[in-house]
XYZ file of C-alpha atoms in Angstrom:
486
model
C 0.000 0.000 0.000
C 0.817 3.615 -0.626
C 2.945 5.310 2.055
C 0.030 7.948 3.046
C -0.523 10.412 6.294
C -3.411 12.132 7.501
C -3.119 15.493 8.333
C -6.113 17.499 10.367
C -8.599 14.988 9.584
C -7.228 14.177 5.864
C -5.768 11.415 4.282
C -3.014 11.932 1.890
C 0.064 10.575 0.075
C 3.129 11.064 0.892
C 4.200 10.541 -2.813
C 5.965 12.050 -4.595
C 8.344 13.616 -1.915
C 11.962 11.624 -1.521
C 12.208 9.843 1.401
C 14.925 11.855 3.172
C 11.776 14.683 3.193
C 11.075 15.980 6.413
C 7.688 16.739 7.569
C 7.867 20.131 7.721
C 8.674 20.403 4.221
C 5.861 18.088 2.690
C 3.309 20.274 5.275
C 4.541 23.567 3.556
C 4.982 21.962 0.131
C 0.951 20.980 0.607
C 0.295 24.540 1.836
C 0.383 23.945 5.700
C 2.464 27.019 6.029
C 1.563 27.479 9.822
C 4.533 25.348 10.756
C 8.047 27.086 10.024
C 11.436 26.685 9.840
C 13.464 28.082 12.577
C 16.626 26.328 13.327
C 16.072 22.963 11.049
C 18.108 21.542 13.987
C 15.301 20.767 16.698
C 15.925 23.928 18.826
C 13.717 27.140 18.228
C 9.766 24.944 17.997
C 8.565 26.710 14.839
C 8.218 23.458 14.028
C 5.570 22.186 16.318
C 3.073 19.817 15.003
C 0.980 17.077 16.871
C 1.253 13.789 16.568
C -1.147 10.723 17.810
C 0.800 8.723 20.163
C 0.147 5.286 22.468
C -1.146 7.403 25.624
C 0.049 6.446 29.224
C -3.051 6.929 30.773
C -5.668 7.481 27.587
C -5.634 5.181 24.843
C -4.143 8.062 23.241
C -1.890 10.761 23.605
C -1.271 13.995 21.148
C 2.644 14.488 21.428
C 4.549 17.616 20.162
C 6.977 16.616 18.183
C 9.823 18.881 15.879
C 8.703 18.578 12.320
C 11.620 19.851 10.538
C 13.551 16.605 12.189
C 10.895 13.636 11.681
C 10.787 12.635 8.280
C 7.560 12.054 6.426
C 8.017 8.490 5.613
C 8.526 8.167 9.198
C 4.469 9.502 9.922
C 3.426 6.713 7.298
C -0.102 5.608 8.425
C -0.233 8.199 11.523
C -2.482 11.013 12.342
C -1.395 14.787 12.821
C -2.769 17.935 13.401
C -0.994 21.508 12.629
C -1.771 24.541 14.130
C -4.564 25.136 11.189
C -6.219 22.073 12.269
C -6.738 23.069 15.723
C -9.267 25.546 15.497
C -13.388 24.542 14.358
C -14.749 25.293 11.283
C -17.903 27.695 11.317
C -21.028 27.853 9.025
C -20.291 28.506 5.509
C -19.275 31.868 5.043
C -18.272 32.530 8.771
C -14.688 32.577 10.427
C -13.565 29.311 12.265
C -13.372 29.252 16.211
C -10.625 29.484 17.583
C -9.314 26.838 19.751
C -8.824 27.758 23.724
C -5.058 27.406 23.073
C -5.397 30.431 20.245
C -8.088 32.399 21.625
C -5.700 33.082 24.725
C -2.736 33.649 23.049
C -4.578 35.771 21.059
C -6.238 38.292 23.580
C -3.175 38.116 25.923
C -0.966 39.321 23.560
C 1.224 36.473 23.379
C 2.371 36.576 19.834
C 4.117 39.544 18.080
C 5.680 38.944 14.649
C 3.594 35.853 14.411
C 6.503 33.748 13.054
C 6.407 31.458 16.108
C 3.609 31.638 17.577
C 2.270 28.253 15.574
C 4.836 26.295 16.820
C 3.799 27.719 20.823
C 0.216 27.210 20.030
C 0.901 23.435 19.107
C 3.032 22.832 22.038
C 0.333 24.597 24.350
C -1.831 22.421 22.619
C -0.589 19.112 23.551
C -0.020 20.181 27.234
C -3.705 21.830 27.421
C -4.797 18.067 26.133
C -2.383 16.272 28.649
C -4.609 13.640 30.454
C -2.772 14.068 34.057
C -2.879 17.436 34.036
C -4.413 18.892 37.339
C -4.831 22.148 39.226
C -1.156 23.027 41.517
C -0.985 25.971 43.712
C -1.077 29.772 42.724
C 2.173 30.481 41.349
C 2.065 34.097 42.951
C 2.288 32.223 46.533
C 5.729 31.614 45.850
C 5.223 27.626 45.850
C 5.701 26.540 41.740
C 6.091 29.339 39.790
C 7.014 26.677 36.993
C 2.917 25.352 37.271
C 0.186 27.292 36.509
C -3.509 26.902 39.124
C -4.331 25.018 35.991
C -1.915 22.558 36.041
C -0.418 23.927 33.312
C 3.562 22.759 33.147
C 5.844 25.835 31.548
C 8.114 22.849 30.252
C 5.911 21.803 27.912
C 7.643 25.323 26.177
C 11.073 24.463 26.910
C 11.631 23.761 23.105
C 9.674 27.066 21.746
C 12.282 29.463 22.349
C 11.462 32.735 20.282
C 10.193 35.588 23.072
C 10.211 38.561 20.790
C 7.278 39.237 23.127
C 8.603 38.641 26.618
C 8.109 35.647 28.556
C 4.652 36.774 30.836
C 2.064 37.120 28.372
C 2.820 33.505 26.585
C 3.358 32.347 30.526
C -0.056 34.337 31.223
C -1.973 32.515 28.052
C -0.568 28.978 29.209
C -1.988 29.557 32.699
C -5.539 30.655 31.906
C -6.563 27.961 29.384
C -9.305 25.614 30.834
C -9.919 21.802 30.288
C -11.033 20.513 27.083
C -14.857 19.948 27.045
C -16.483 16.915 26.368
C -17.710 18.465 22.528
C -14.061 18.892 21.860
C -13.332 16.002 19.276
C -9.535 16.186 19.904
C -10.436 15.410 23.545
C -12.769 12.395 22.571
C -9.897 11.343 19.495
C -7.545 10.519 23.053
C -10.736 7.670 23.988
C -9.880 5.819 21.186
C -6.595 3.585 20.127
C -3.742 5.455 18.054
C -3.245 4.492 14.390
C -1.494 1.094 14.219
C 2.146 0.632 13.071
C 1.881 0.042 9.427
C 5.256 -1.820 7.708
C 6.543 0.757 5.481
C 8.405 0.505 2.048
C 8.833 3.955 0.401
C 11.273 4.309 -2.424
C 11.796 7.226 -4.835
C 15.157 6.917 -7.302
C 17.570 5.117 -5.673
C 16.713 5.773 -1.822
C 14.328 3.883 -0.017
C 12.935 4.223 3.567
C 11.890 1.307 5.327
C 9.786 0.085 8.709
C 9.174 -3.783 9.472
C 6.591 -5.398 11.524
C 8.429 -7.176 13.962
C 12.211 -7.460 15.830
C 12.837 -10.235 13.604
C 12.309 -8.751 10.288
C 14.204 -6.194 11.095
C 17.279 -7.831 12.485
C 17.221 -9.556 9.036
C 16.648 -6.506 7.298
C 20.052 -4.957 8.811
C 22.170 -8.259 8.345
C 20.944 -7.896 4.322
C 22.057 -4.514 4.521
C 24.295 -3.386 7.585
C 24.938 0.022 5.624
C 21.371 1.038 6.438
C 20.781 4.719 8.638
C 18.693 3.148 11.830
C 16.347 5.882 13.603
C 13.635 5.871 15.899
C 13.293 9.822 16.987
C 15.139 11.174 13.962
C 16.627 13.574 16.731
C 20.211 13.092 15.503
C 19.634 12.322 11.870
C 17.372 14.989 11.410
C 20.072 17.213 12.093
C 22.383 15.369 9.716
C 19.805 15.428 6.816
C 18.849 19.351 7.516
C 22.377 21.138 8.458
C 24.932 18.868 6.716
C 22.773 17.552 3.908
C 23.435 14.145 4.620
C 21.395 11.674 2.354
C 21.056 7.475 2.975
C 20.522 5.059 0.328
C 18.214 2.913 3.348
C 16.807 4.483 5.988
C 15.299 1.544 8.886
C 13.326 3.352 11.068
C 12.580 0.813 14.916
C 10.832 3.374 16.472
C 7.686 1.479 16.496
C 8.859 -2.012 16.694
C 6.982 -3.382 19.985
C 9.891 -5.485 21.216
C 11.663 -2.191 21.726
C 8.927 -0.224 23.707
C 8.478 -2.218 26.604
C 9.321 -1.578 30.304
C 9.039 -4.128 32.987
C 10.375 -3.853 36.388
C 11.824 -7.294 37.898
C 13.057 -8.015 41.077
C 16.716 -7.065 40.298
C 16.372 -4.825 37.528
C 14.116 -2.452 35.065
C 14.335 -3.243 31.310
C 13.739 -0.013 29.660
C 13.425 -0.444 25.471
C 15.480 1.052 23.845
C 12.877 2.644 21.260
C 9.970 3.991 24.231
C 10.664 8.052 24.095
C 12.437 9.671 27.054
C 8.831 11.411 27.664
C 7.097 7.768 28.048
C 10.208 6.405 30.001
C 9.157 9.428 32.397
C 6.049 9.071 32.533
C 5.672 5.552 32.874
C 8.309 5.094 35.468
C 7.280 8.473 37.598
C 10.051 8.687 39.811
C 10.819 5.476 40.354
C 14.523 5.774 39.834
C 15.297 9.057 40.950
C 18.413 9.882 39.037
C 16.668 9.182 35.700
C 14.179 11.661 36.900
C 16.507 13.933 37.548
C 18.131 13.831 33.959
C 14.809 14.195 32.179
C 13.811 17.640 32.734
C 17.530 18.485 31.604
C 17.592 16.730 28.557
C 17.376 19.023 25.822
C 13.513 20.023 25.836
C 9.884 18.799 25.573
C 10.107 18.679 21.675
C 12.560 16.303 21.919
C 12.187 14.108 24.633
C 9.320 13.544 22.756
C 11.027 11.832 20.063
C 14.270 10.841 21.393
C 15.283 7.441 22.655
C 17.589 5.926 24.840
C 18.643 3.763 22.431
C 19.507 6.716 20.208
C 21.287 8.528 22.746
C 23.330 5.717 23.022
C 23.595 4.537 19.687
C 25.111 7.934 18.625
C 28.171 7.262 20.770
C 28.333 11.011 21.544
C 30.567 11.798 24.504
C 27.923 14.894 25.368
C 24.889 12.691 25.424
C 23.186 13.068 28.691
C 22.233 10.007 29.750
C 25.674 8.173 29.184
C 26.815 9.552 32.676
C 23.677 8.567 33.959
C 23.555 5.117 32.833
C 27.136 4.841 34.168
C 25.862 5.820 37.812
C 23.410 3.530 37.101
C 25.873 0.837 36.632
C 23.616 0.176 33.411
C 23.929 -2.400 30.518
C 22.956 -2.789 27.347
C 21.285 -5.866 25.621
C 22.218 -5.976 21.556
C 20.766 -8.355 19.300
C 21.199 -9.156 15.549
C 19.405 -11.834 13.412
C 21.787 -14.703 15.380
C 20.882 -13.663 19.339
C 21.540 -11.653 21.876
C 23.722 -10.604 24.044
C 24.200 -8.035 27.189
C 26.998 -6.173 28.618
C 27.865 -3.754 30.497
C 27.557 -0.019 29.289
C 30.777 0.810 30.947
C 32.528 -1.607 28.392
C 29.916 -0.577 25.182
C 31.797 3.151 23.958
C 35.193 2.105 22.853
C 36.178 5.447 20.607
C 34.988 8.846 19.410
C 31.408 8.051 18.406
C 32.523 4.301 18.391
C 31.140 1.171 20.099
C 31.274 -2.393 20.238
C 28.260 -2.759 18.534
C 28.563 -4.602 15.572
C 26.755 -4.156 11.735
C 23.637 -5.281 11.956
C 23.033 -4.934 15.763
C 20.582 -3.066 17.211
C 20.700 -1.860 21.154
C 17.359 -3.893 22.224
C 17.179 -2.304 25.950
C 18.877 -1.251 28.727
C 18.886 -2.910 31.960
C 19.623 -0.705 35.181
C 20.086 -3.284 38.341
C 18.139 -3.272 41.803
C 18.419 -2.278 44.355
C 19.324 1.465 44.027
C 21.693 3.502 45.499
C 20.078 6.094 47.931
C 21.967 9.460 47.569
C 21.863 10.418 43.486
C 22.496 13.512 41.873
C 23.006 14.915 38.270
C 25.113 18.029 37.039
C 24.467 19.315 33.650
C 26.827 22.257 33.319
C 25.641 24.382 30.644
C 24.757 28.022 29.090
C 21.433 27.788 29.524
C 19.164 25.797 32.049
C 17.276 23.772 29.703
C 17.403 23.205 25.593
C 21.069 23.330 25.357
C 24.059 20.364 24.725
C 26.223 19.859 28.134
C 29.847 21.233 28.618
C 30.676 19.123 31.667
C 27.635 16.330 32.724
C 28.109 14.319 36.055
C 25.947 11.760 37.526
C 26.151 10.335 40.929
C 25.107 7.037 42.972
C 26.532 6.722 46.160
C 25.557 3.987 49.104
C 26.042 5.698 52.945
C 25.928 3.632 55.655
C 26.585 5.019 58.676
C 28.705 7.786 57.419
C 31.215 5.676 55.556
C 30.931 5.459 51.295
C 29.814 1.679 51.061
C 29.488 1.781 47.322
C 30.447 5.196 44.631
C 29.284 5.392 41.145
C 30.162 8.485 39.078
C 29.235 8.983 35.117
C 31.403 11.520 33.217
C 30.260 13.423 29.931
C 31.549 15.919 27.956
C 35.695 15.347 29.627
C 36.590 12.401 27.369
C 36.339 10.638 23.305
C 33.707 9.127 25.452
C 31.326 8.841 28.772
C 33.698 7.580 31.302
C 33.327 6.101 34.672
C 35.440 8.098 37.644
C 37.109 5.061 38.462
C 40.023 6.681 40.667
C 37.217 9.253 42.222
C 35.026 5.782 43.355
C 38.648 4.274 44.817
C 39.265 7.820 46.833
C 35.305 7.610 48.094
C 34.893 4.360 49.291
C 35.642 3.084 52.462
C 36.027 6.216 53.949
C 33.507 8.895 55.787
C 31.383 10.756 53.827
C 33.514 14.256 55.313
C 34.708 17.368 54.510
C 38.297 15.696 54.058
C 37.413 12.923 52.187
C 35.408 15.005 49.532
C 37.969 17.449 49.252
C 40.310 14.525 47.931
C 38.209 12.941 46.152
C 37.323 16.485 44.362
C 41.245 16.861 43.740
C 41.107 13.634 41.881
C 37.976 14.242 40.281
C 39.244 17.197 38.403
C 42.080 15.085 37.056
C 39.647 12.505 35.396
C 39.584 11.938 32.048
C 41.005 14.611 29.247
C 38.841 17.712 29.330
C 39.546 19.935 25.728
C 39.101 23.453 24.690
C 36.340 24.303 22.561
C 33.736 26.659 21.625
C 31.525 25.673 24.908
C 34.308 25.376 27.535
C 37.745 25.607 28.618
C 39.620 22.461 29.598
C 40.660 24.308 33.261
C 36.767 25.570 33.394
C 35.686 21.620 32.852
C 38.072 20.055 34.825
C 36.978 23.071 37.907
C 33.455 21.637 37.247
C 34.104 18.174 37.828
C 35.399 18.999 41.296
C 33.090 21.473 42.150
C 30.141 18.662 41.438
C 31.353 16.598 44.104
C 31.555 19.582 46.503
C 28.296 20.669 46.009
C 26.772 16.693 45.953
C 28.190 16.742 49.560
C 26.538 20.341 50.734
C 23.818 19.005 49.585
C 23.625 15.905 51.183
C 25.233 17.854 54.516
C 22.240 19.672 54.510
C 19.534 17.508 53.710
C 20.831 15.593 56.677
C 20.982 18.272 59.073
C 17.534 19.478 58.241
């Protein structure tokens, strides 16, 4: 069958665009010009489009996802609204309603040049239909000035970053919207299931993108040809396609496969697939392992948490990813299969180079198991320009077991000082076994700033990284300090 996509309530092909085609440029191509390009990188939300998703607590969810990174082949058989499908038509010869997300934007004065306010109104829209969403405390007491009385969560924006306006009167329109009434039919569209994966075979000249059915197929698929681009956001290869005009002869996108989207939690460990997006992994684990929840409101924005993966994040073999260091905390490990098995190992042994790994052609990352029982005291550094939506200088993550003042057990993940994430080895030696003091952590912070091989470059100084690294420790023990004395 024809690769096709429905888009506000219309079905139509995605023929004759080439596969590498994102969906931002097929929506403006068909006259959707409501979504824009900002960035083409994932980072301004011009973007913003909403996308039909397997819903943690409805049957379905509508996701905000970047545009300009997923490609169109990749939306083959799904259902998405732009900011022109959001509002209700009107009696012929009348002006459509608005929807609540517009109309408050709208008389609050939230938009100015206009150019991103789609991409806001989408994002606002996908919060305003968030099932869990409930009334918090009046910001003006002081208590969450980050939630609105409406339940309204601010990071929902973190990946619309254009405030030619000023930040209060788009914080002002996200707090007043209402719930969604029980006439509005993107509210009832959440009752019922999301479109199904379809398999997918879209070629036009000589590239081809591709989605299989099951594991199986596609383990085969990659043995055939190992040479093939894998995805499942399109966070990173959206950026290759858009900025560096990358192109693939195969594109295999997993992102759907169901053997990559579970999570189960065992007796000694939580499987996490490596395809379920960092948002789901969030959602569906809600706190459960406090250092994960502690990366994901750091990790890059909304928009793409939305989309991104673990398995992506690890696949890239960045040394800046976020949740490398995490994982490493987490003593983590990775299970890889191809079309002959499986097999599991430890993350701490998986990055071997630069953007290098042990994982062979044709092997996927399947999941990644983190062990029980936890360690109790966890932190997570992101040292950065900005507080959210940026790429890490320095990233530390820490698991520490304290028993009775003494470091039992010390984990710490390194990002950003290295050709890869690194484990503190000789900073776990200088902890453990000895009381959790002033002394000890000034070693161990003396040590710390000598780990790993910290460079110069456009984000950071090799002196200002390696000062980071020790300072982390010092302030994980303040912390602590006075967590315990209160």
């Amino acid at each position: 069958m024809a690769a096709r996509i429905t888009v506000n309530g219309k079905e139509a092909p995605i023929s004759p665009a080439a596969p590498h085609t994102t969906a931002l440029d097929l929506l403006r191509e068909r006259g959707l010009t409501g979504t824009k390009e900002g960035c083409a990188e994932g980072e301004c939300g011009a973007c913003s489009v909403l996308v039909a998703r397997p819903g943690v607590d409805k049957p379905t969810d509508w996701v905000a996802v970047n545009a300009c990174l997923v490609p169109a082949a990749a939306l083959d058989g799904q259902e998405i609204i732009t900011s022109e499908g959001l509002a209700t038509a009107g009696a012929p010869g009348t002006p459509p309603t608005l929807h609540p997300v517009q109309e408050e934007m709208a008389v609050r004065g939230g938009s100015q040049c206009g150019y991103c306010t789609p991409g806001f109104v989408c994002s606002m829209a996908a919060e305003y239909y968030r099932s869990d969403r409930c009334a918090h405390a009046d910001p003006a007491d002081g208590a969450d000035r980050e939630h609105g009385p409406n339940g309204f969560d601010l990071h929902a924006l973190s990946g619309n970053l254009c405030r030619c306006t000023g930040y209060r009167p788009i914080r002002d329109a996200a707090f007043a919207v209402g719930t969604p009434t029980d006439e509005d039919p993107l509210a009832r569209r959440r009752e019922q299931s999301p479109p199904a994966p379809v398999a997918t075979e879209y070629t036009q000249g000589d590239s081809t993108f591709l989605r299989k059915g099951t594991l199986a197929e596609t383990l085969r698929l990659l043995r055939e040809r190992p040479d093939a681009v894998v995805v499942a956001g399109s966070t990173d290869w959206g950026v290759e396609v858009n900025i560096r005009s990358r192109r693939a002869n195969c594109v295999v996108a997993v992102d759907r496969l169901p053997e990559l989207r579970e999570l189960r939690v065992g007796s000694d460990h939580v499987e996490i697939g490596a395809a379920l997006t960092l948002t789901e992994i969030e959602r569906r684990l809600d706190g459960a392992i406090p250092l994960l929840a502690e990366l994901f409101p750091q990790f890059a924005s909304r928009l793409i948490r939305n989309g991104a993966t673990l398995g992506g994040n690890l696949g890239t073999g960045s040394p800046i990813g976020d949740s490398p260091p995490v994982l490493l905390a987490l003593e983590a490990s990775v299970v890889l299969a191809d079309a002959d098995g499986e097999r599991e190992l430890p993350l701490a042994e998986y990055f071997t180079g630069y953007r290098e790994s042990v994982r062979r052609p044709g092997e996927l990352i399947r999941s990644v198991r983190i062990p029980l029982p936890l360690s109790p005291v966890t932190a997570f550094h992101k040292i950065a320009k900005r507080r959210f939506d940026d790429i890490s200088s320095v990233a530390v993550a820490f698991a520490l077991d304290i028993e009775d003042g003494i470091v039992r057990k010390a984990r710490i993940g390194l990002g950003g000082v290295a050709a890869t994430p690194v484990r503190a080895l000789a900073t776990e030696a200088a902890l453990e076994g000895r009381p959790w003091e002033a002394e000890t952590v000034d070693d161990a912070a003396r040590v710390l700033r000598s780990e790993g091989t910290p460079m110069d470059d456009h984000r950071a100084s090799s002196l200002y990284r390696s000062a980071m690294l020790g300072q982390s420790l010092l302030k994980l023990h303040a912390q602590t300090t006075e967590a315990v004395s209160s």
